[in-house]
Tab-separated table of C-alpha atoms and ligand atoms in Angstrom:
chain	number	residue	atom	x	y	z
Z	1	UNK	CA	52.130	-12.161	-39.063
Z	2	UNK	CA	53.117	-12.846	-35.464
Z	3	UNK	CA	56.333	-11.181	-34.251
Z	4	UNK	CA	57.535	-14.491	-32.791
Z	5	UNK	CA	57.412	-16.074	-36.273
Z	6	UNK	CA	59.595	-13.232	-37.573
Z	7	UNK	CA	62.194	-13.177	-34.820
Z	8	UNK	CA	62.432	-16.955	-34.584
Z	9	UNK	CA	63.147	-17.190	-38.321
Z	10	UNK	CA	66.569	-18.008	-39.750
Z	11	UNK	CA	67.066	-14.495	-41.187
Z	12	UNK	CA	68.296	-11.710	-38.887
Z	13	UNK	CA	65.456	-9.348	-38.071
Z	14	UNK	CA	65.839	-5.550	-38.187
Z	15	UNK	CA	62.815	-3.558	-37.049
Z	16	UNK	CA	62.067	0.092	-36.299
Z	17	UNK	CA	60.034	1.994	-33.700
Z	18	UNK	CA	57.978	5.131	-34.217
Z	19	UNK	CA	55.964	7.153	-31.730
Z	20	UNK	CA	52.528	8.727	-32.298
Z	21	UNK	CA	51.977	12.499	-32.238
Z	22	UNK	CA	50.540	14.257	-29.197
Z	23	UNK	CA	48.120	16.344	-31.273
Z	24	UNK	CA	45.983	15.763	-34.352
Z	25	UNK	CA	47.744	18.499	-36.401
Z	26	UNK	CA	50.957	16.479	-36.275
Z	27	UNK	CA	49.330	13.179	-37.230
Z	28	UNK	CA	49.851	13.401	-41.008
Z	29	UNK	CA	53.547	14.248	-40.574
Z	30	UNK	CA	54.159	11.318	-38.230
Z	31	UNK	CA	52.210	8.939	-40.466
Z	32	UNK	CA	54.265	10.087	-43.475
Z	33	UNK	CA	57.516	9.456	-41.529
Z	34	UNK	CA	56.297	5.984	-40.512
Z	35	UNK	CA	55.402	5.189	-44.132
Z	36	UNK	CA	58.857	6.355	-45.299
Z	37	UNK	CA	60.458	3.989	-42.802
Z	38	UNK	CA	58.097	1.217	-43.955
Z	39	UNK	CA	59.558	1.589	-47.481
Z	40	UNK	CA	62.834	0.191	-46.089
Z	41	UNK	CA	60.970	-3.117	-45.705
Z	42	UNK	CA	61.833	-3.676	-42.045
Z	43	UNK	CA	61.040	-7.048	-40.472
Z	44	UNK	CA	58.299	-5.241	-38.498
Z	45	UNK	CA	57.592	-1.836	-36.952
Z	46	UNK	CA	56.414	-0.940	-33.468
Z	47	UNK	CA	54.302	2.073	-32.551
Z	48	UNK	CA	54.502	3.349	-28.978
Z	49	UNK	CA	51.557	4.223	-26.732
Z	50	UNK	CA	51.430	7.749	-25.345
Z	51	UNK	CA	51.623	8.006	-21.547
Z	52	UNK	CA	48.061	8.190	-20.197
Z	53	UNK	CA	46.606	6.645	-23.348
Z	54	UNK	CA	45.141	9.862	-24.733
Z	55	UNK	CA	46.644	9.201	-28.166
Z	56	UNK	CA	45.881	5.491	-28.465
Z	57	UNK	CA	43.780	6.078	-31.596
Z	58	UNK	CA	46.933	7.334	-33.360
Z	59	UNK	CA	48.886	4.237	-32.331
Z	60	UNK	CA	46.149	2.041	-33.800
Z	61	UNK	CA	45.803	4.123	-36.962
Z	62	UNK	CA	49.553	4.025	-37.676
Z	63	UNK	CA	49.652	0.252	-37.058
Z	64	UNK	CA	46.713	-0.286	-39.401
Z	65	UNK	CA	48.401	1.779	-42.119
Z	66	UNK	CA	51.668	-0.160	-41.731
Z	67	UNK	CA	49.852	-3.493	-41.967
Z	68	UNK	CA	48.122	-2.216	-45.100
Z	69	UNK	CA	51.543	-1.480	-46.573
Z	70	UNK	CA	52.738	-5.021	-45.939
Z	71	UNK	CA	54.798	-4.262	-42.810
Z	72	UNK	CA	53.807	-6.217	-39.701
Z	73	UNK	CA	53.000	-3.839	-36.861
Z	74	UNK	CA	53.466	-4.154	-33.129
Z	75	UNK	CA	51.159	-1.910	-31.082
Z	76	UNK	CA	52.404	-0.860	-27.639
Z	77	UNK	CA	49.744	-0.803	-24.918
Z	78	UNK	CA	50.209	0.498	-21.367
Z	79	UNK	CA	47.855	-0.209	-18.490
Z	80	UNK	CA	48.859	1.966	-15.527
Z	81	UNK	CA	46.397	4.736	-16.353
Z	82	UNK	CA	43.580	2.408	-17.415
Z	83	UNK	CA	40.966	0.279	-15.778
Z	84	UNK	CA	39.875	-3.146	-16.948
Z	85	UNK	CA	36.966	-1.952	-19.073
Z	86	UNK	CA	39.212	0.499	-20.928
Z	87	UNK	CA	41.747	-2.249	-21.649
Z	88	UNK	CA	39.001	-4.515	-22.933
Z	89	UNK	CA	37.874	-1.743	-25.277
Z	90	UNK	CA	41.440	-1.225	-26.503
Z	91	UNK	CA	41.909	-4.943	-27.146
Z	92	UNK	CA	38.608	-5.155	-29.006
Z	93	UNK	CA	39.623	-2.190	-31.126
Z	94	UNK	CA	43.057	-3.632	-31.934
Z	95	UNK	CA	41.469	-6.920	-32.927
Z	96	UNK	CA	38.870	-5.160	-35.080
Z	97	UNK	CA	41.674	-3.320	-36.892
Z	98	UNK	CA	43.502	-6.567	-37.665
Z	99	UNK	CA	46.450	-5.870	-35.331
Z	100	UNK	CA	47.934	-9.149	-34.111
Z	101	UNK	CA	50.904	-8.075	-31.985
Z	102	UNK	CA	50.950	-6.168	-28.704
Z	103	UNK	CA	53.876	-4.987	-26.580
Z	104	UNK	CA	52.230	-5.155	-23.156
Z	105	UNK	CA	53.591	-2.523	-20.793
Z	106	UNK	CA	52.727	-1.127	-17.432
Z	107	UNK	CA	53.866	2.429	-18.212
Z	108	UNK	CA	55.533	4.836	-15.806
Z	109	UNK	CA	53.518	5.604	-12.689
Z	110	UNK	CA	52.843	9.360	-12.853
Z	111	UNK	CA	54.396	11.376	-10.022
Z	112	UNK	CA	51.982	11.965	-7.163
Z	113	UNK	CA	49.559	9.355	-8.545
Z	114	UNK	CA	47.337	7.800	-5.876
Z	115	UNK	CA	48.603	4.196	-6.058
Z	116	UNK	CA	45.428	2.856	-4.437
Z	117	UNK	CA	43.597	3.848	-7.651
Z	118	UNK	CA	45.839	1.719	-9.867
Z	119	UNK	CA	44.040	-1.220	-11.504
Z	120	UNK	CA	47.298	-2.727	-12.772
Z	121	UNK	CA	50.502	-2.726	-10.713
Z	122	UNK	CA	52.582	-4.637	-13.246
Z	123	UNK	CA	52.624	-5.484	-16.927
Z	124	UNK	CA	52.242	-9.166	-15.995
Z	125	UNK	CA	48.595	-8.453	-15.047
Z	126	UNK	CA	47.988	-6.925	-18.467
Z	127	UNK	CA	49.716	-9.872	-20.140
Z	128	UNK	CA	47.350	-12.282	-18.321
Z	129	UNK	CA	44.357	-10.309	-19.481
Z	130	UNK	CA	45.519	-10.265	-23.100
Z	131	UNK	CA	46.078	-14.036	-22.940
Z	132	UNK	CA	42.487	-14.451	-21.677
Z	133	UNK	CA	41.188	-12.160	-24.423
Z	134	UNK	CA	42.997	-14.389	-26.922
Z	135	UNK	CA	44.413	-14.114	-30.404
Z	136	UNK	CA	47.395	-11.795	-29.851
Z	137	UNK	CA	51.136	-12.394	-29.909
Z	138	UNK	CA	52.339	-10.687	-26.721
Z	139	UNK	CA	55.689	-9.044	-26.055
Z	140	UNK	CA	57.041	-7.172	-23.050
Z	141	UNK	CA	59.860	-4.834	-22.053
Z	142	UNK	CA	63.083	-5.787	-20.282
Z	143	UNK	CA	65.969	-3.819	-18.860
Z	144	UNK	CA	69.552	-5.093	-19.287
Z	145	UNK	CA	70.694	-2.569	-16.657
Z	146	UNK	CA	67.695	-3.195	-14.392
Z	147	UNK	CA	64.428	-1.294	-14.142
Z	148	UNK	CA	64.830	1.795	-11.915
Z	149	UNK	CA	62.155	0.468	-9.499
Z	150	UNK	CA	64.066	-2.759	-8.818
Z	151	UNK	CA	66.578	-2.868	-5.967
Z	152	UNK	CA	68.982	-4.856	-8.162
Z	153	UNK	CA	69.155	-6.795	-11.406
Z	154	UNK	CA	68.311	-10.128	-9.728
Z	155	UNK	CA	65.051	-8.685	-8.338
Z	156	UNK	CA	64.287	-7.225	-11.732
Z	157	UNK	CA	64.757	-10.596	-13.420
Z	158	UNK	CA	62.418	-12.144	-10.816
Z	159	UNK	CA	59.751	-9.618	-11.879
Z	160	UNK	CA	60.493	-10.296	-15.530
Z	161	UNK	CA	60.101	-14.026	-15.003
Z	162	UNK	CA	56.584	-13.431	-13.622
Z	163	UNK	CA	55.754	-11.487	-16.781
Z	164	UNK	CA	57.047	-14.265	-19.020
Z	165	UNK	CA	55.278	-16.929	-16.958
Z	166	UNK	CA	52.050	-14.934	-17.422
Z	167	UNK	CA	52.249	-15.445	-21.184
Z	168	UNK	CA	54.706	-12.922	-22.576
Z	169	UNK	CA	56.184	-14.548	-25.698
Z	170	UNK	CA	59.126	-12.254	-26.440
Z	171	UNK	CA	60.978	-9.333	-24.877
Z	172	UNK	CA	62.387	-6.084	-26.244
Z	173	UNK	CA	65.200	-4.433	-24.330
Z	174	UNK	CA	65.622	-0.914	-23.152
Z	175	UNK	CA	68.399	0.820	-25.094
Z	176	UNK	CA	71.999	0.111	-24.085
Z	177	UNK	CA	75.283	1.415	-25.458
Z	178	UNK	CA	77.607	-1.375	-24.380
Z	179	UNK	CA	76.821	-4.766	-25.911
Z	180	UNK	CA	78.585	-6.590	-23.079
Z	181	UNK	CA	75.788	-5.408	-20.786
Z	182	UNK	CA	73.301	-7.237	-23.000
Z	183	UNK	CA	75.388	-10.407	-23.260
Z	184	UNK	CA	75.713	-10.517	-19.488
Z	185	UNK	CA	71.958	-9.944	-19.076
Z	186	UNK	CA	71.092	-12.731	-21.534
Z	187	UNK	CA	73.292	-15.108	-19.589
Z	188	UNK	CA	71.453	-14.176	-16.369
Z	189	UNK	CA	68.070	-14.674	-18.078
Z	190	UNK	CA	69.060	-18.172	-19.185
Z	191	UNK	CA	70.236	-18.977	-15.671
Z	192	UNK	CA	66.906	-17.738	-14.277
Z	193	UNK	CA	64.970	-19.884	-16.765
Z	194	UNK	CA	63.674	-16.997	-18.884
Z	195	UNK	CA	63.729	-18.648	-22.283
Z	196	UNK	CA	61.724	-16.394	-24.602
Z	197	UNK	CA	63.473	-14.598	-27.495
Z	198	UNK	CA	64.965	-11.199	-26.670
Z	199	UNK	CA	65.018	-8.380	-29.233
Z	200	UNK	CA	67.915	-5.960	-28.680
Z	201	UNK	CA	66.810	-2.295	-28.620
Z	202	UNK	CA	69.318	0.099	-30.181
Z	203	UNK	CA	69.053	3.873	-29.996
Z	204	UNK	CA	71.014	5.824	-32.604
Z	205	UNK	CA	72.007	9.020	-30.795
Z	206	UNK	CA	72.220	11.672	-33.476
Z	207	UNK	CA	72.185	14.872	-31.389
Z	208	UNK	CA	73.973	15.812	-28.173
Z	209	UNK	CA	70.746	17.158	-26.618
Z	210	UNK	CA	69.150	13.724	-27.104
Z	211	UNK	CA	71.717	12.009	-24.902
Z	212	UNK	CA	71.301	14.503	-22.046
Z	213	UNK	CA	67.524	13.934	-22.163
Z	214	UNK	CA	67.912	10.144	-22.328
Z	215	UNK	CA	70.252	10.043	-19.368
Z	216	UNK	CA	67.920	12.160	-17.270
Z	217	UNK	CA	65.066	9.670	-17.783
Z	218	UNK	CA	66.862	6.330	-17.707
Z	219	UNK	CA	69.759	4.727	-15.906
Z	220	UNK	CA	71.557	3.692	-19.078
Z	221	UNK	CA	75.353	3.552	-18.729
Z	222	UNK	CA	77.424	5.491	-21.235
Z	223	UNK	CA	80.743	3.848	-22.138
Z	224	UNK	CA	83.831	6.103	-22.364
Z	225	UNK	CA	84.062	5.424	-26.111
Z	226	UNK	CA	80.555	6.810	-26.525
Z	227	UNK	CA	81.141	9.816	-24.239
Z	228	UNK	CA	84.248	10.753	-26.260
Z	229	UNK	CA	82.158	10.791	-29.453
Z	230	UNK	CA	79.567	13.103	-27.878
Z	231	UNK	CA	82.341	15.343	-26.455
Z	232	UNK	CA	84.133	15.541	-29.807
Z	233	UNK	CA	81.145	15.927	-32.180
Z	234	UNK	CA	78.309	17.139	-29.947
Z	235	UNK	CA	78.642	20.738	-31.151
Z	236	UNK	CA	78.660	19.767	-34.823
Z	237	UNK	CA	75.150	18.459	-35.657
Z	238	UNK	CA	76.059	16.864	-39.007
Z	239	UNK	CA	79.151	15.140	-37.579
Z	240	UNK	CA	77.245	14.012	-34.460
Z	241	UNK	CA	74.545	12.488	-36.635
Z	242	UNK	CA	77.104	10.619	-38.742
Z	243	UNK	CA	78.961	9.403	-35.662
Z	244	UNK	CA	75.723	8.352	-33.902
Z	245	UNK	CA	74.607	6.315	-36.920
Z	246	UNK	CA	78.056	4.710	-37.187
Z	247	UNK	CA	78.045	3.827	-33.461
Z	248	UNK	CA	74.585	2.233	-33.692
Z	249	UNK	CA	75.590	0.345	-36.856
Z	250	UNK	CA	78.689	-1.013	-35.155
Z	251	UNK	CA	76.624	-2.154	-32.172
Z	252	UNK	CA	74.165	-3.937	-34.489
Z	253	UNK	CA	76.891	-5.683	-36.491
Z	254	UNK	CA	78.480	-6.919	-33.271
Z	255	UNK	CA	75.085	-8.180	-32.029
Z	256	UNK	CA	74.374	-10.114	-35.225
Z	257	UNK	CA	77.929	-11.483	-35.226
Z	258	UNK	CA	77.387	-12.759	-31.686
Z	259	UNK	CA	74.211	-14.621	-32.555
Z	260	UNK	CA	71.565	-12.060	-31.580
Z	261	UNK	CA	69.027	-12.539	-34.326
Z	262	UNK	CA	66.676	-9.610	-33.735
Z	263	UNK	CA	67.482	-5.912	-33.384
Z	264	UNK	CA	64.922	-3.137	-32.911
Z	265	UNK	CA	66.029	0.397	-33.742
Z	266	UNK	CA	64.501	3.312	-31.852
Z	267	UNK	CA	64.292	5.392	-35.002
Z	268	UNK	CA	62.497	8.338	-33.330
Z	269	UNK	CA	60.352	9.041	-36.423
Z	270	UNK	CA	63.490	9.817	-38.457
Z	271	UNK	CA	63.358	8.078	-41.856
Z	272	UNK	CA	66.831	9.372	-42.832
Z	273	UNK	CA	68.430	7.796	-39.756
Z	274	UNK	CA	66.571	4.508	-40.311
Z	275	UNK	CA	67.576	4.523	-44.001
Z	276	UNK	CA	71.250	5.174	-43.194
Z	277	UNK	CA	71.358	2.245	-40.772
Z	278	UNK	CA	69.550	-0.014	-43.233
Z	279	UNK	CA	72.022	1.007	-45.968
Z	280	UNK	CA	74.998	0.314	-43.709
Z	281	UNK	CA	73.672	-3.224	-43.176
Z	282	UNK	CA	72.616	-3.939	-46.769
Z	283	UNK	CA	74.963	-6.886	-47.349
Z	284	UNK	CA	74.656	-8.170	-43.800
Z	285	UNK	CA	70.869	-8.414	-44.107
Z	286	UNK	CA	70.772	-9.627	-47.704
M	301	FAD	P1	56.703	-4.106	-15.380
M	301	FAD	O1	56.944	-5.296	-16.224
M	301	FAD	O2	55.512	-4.089	-14.525
M	301	FAD	O3	58.019	-3.863	-14.509
M	301	FAD	C1	58.143	-2.746	-13.646
M	301	FAD	C2	58.933	-3.157	-12.390
M	301	FAD	O4	58.167	-4.110	-11.640
M	301	FAD	C3	60.254	-3.860	-12.657
M	301	FAD	O5	61.128	-3.482	-11.649
M	301	FAD	C4	59.932	-5.334	-12.586
M	301	FAD	O6	61.032	-6.135	-12.202
M	301	FAD	C5	58.863	-5.347	-11.506
M	301	FAD	N1	57.862	-6.396	-11.737
M	301	FAD	C6	57.315	-6.756	-12.933
M	301	FAD	N2	56.364	-7.667	-12.759
M	301	FAD	C7	56.281	-7.897	-11.433
M	301	FAD	C8	55.450	-8.712	-10.630
M	301	FAD	N3	54.489	-9.477	-11.165
M	301	FAD	N4	55.612	-8.669	-9.289
M	301	FAD	C9	56.540	-7.885	-8.730
M	301	FAD	N5	57.378	-7.088	-9.466
M	301	FAD	C10	57.231	-7.082	-10.778
M	301	FAD	N6	56.167	3.551	-21.882
M	301	FAD	C11	55.055	4.123	-22.418
M	301	FAD	O7	54.373	4.910	-21.753
M	301	FAD	N7	54.661	3.837	-23.711
M	301	FAD	C12	55.361	2.980	-24.499
M	301	FAD	O8	54.989	2.733	-25.654
M	301	FAD	C13	56.542	2.365	-23.964
M	301	FAD	N8	57.278	1.494	-24.694
M	301	FAD	C14	58.381	0.886	-24.140
M	301	FAD	C15	59.101	-0.049	-24.904
M	301	FAD	C16	60.233	-0.668	-24.386
M	301	FAD	C17	60.984	-1.675	-25.224
M	301	FAD	C18	60.677	-0.336	-23.077
M	301	FAD	C19	61.924	-0.979	-22.521
M	301	FAD	C20	59.961	0.580	-22.295
M	301	FAD	C21	58.810	1.193	-22.818
M	301	FAD	N9	58.042	2.107	-22.059
M	301	FAD	C22	56.916	2.701	-22.620
M	301	FAD	C23	58.456	2.467	-20.696
M	301	FAD	C24	57.783	1.546	-19.630
M	301	FAD	O9	56.393	1.752	-19.634
M	301	FAD	C25	58.387	1.902	-18.263
M	301	FAD	O10	59.732	1.524	-18.205
M	301	FAD	C26	57.614	1.387	-17.039
M	301	FAD	O11	58.153	2.016	-15.868
M	301	FAD	C27	57.714	-0.106	-16.789
M	301	FAD	O12	56.952	-0.796	-17.687
M	301	FAD	P2	57.056	-2.415	-17.754
M	301	FAD	O13	56.039	-2.854	-18.710
M	301	FAD	O14	58.461	-2.826	-17.983
M	301	FAD	O15	56.624	-2.765	-16.255
């Protein structure tokens, strides 16, 4: 099933993300976690694409398994480390495995990378190529607080518009911890004429170390309310986990209440966290 059919439906959509292992020894464990999450009957599940593409076979294998279990999969695909023939191979492989949905990404440009060797400067070029290849429902990433490479949010939305105009049919946001940031962003998208559905990405922060890592790699703002939770419970792993799940649940309920119909949870291969959030929303999603 195409992701756009799911997220444009009348029912609120709750989906989960998993990431593939870096090595083959960890594959069975990650696949088992993904299958546990699939038992929650999410609206769909996405599987990320390892930087550099060295683990793309795991992304495809997990997607195929999820489809086989009746859960629509969304395969991430990055292009920054690939050339056109490699992308064509990847697309052919995804099609052969019956995968219908792709989140088309550029990927982070590796530090010190010789930019003159890049075949793709932006995800919009990959989107165009997937459109030409045909047959896929194509999504892309967006950044309610702006992508770090953009001078400001208006420039970022200009770039995003090019991606959507190239054929991107829906967007998934970077995580955010203050829903007002998303509401403001959606308003700006409408004003800029970006009309595709936006799936809100929610990260349940269940360990203090996770938040330090996240903040070092992204420019996500942390509201005072959230910082106080980490300060108060960060040293108590069980309490931090409970508080992180409660915070994410509250964010999701507020999003649904404000008319956002699709939420994607960055479940970090943790079936217990995904299950707790699903349980907290049982009546809301029924
Ligand atoms: P782009 O869409 O190319 O945007 C990058 C910058 O260029 C932005 O500032 C944008 O405004 C600007 N821009 C875009 N198009 C144009 C244009 N045509 N002309 C001029 N400027 C333009 N990384 C992985 O390695 N694997 C993953 O699986 C993965 N999944 C992700 C999922 C989500 C939901 C998100 C939010 C991010 C994910 N990332 C992943 C990280 C992502 O690859 C990085 O953030 C990367 O730096 C940008 O990728 P992009 O596809 O958003 O790039």
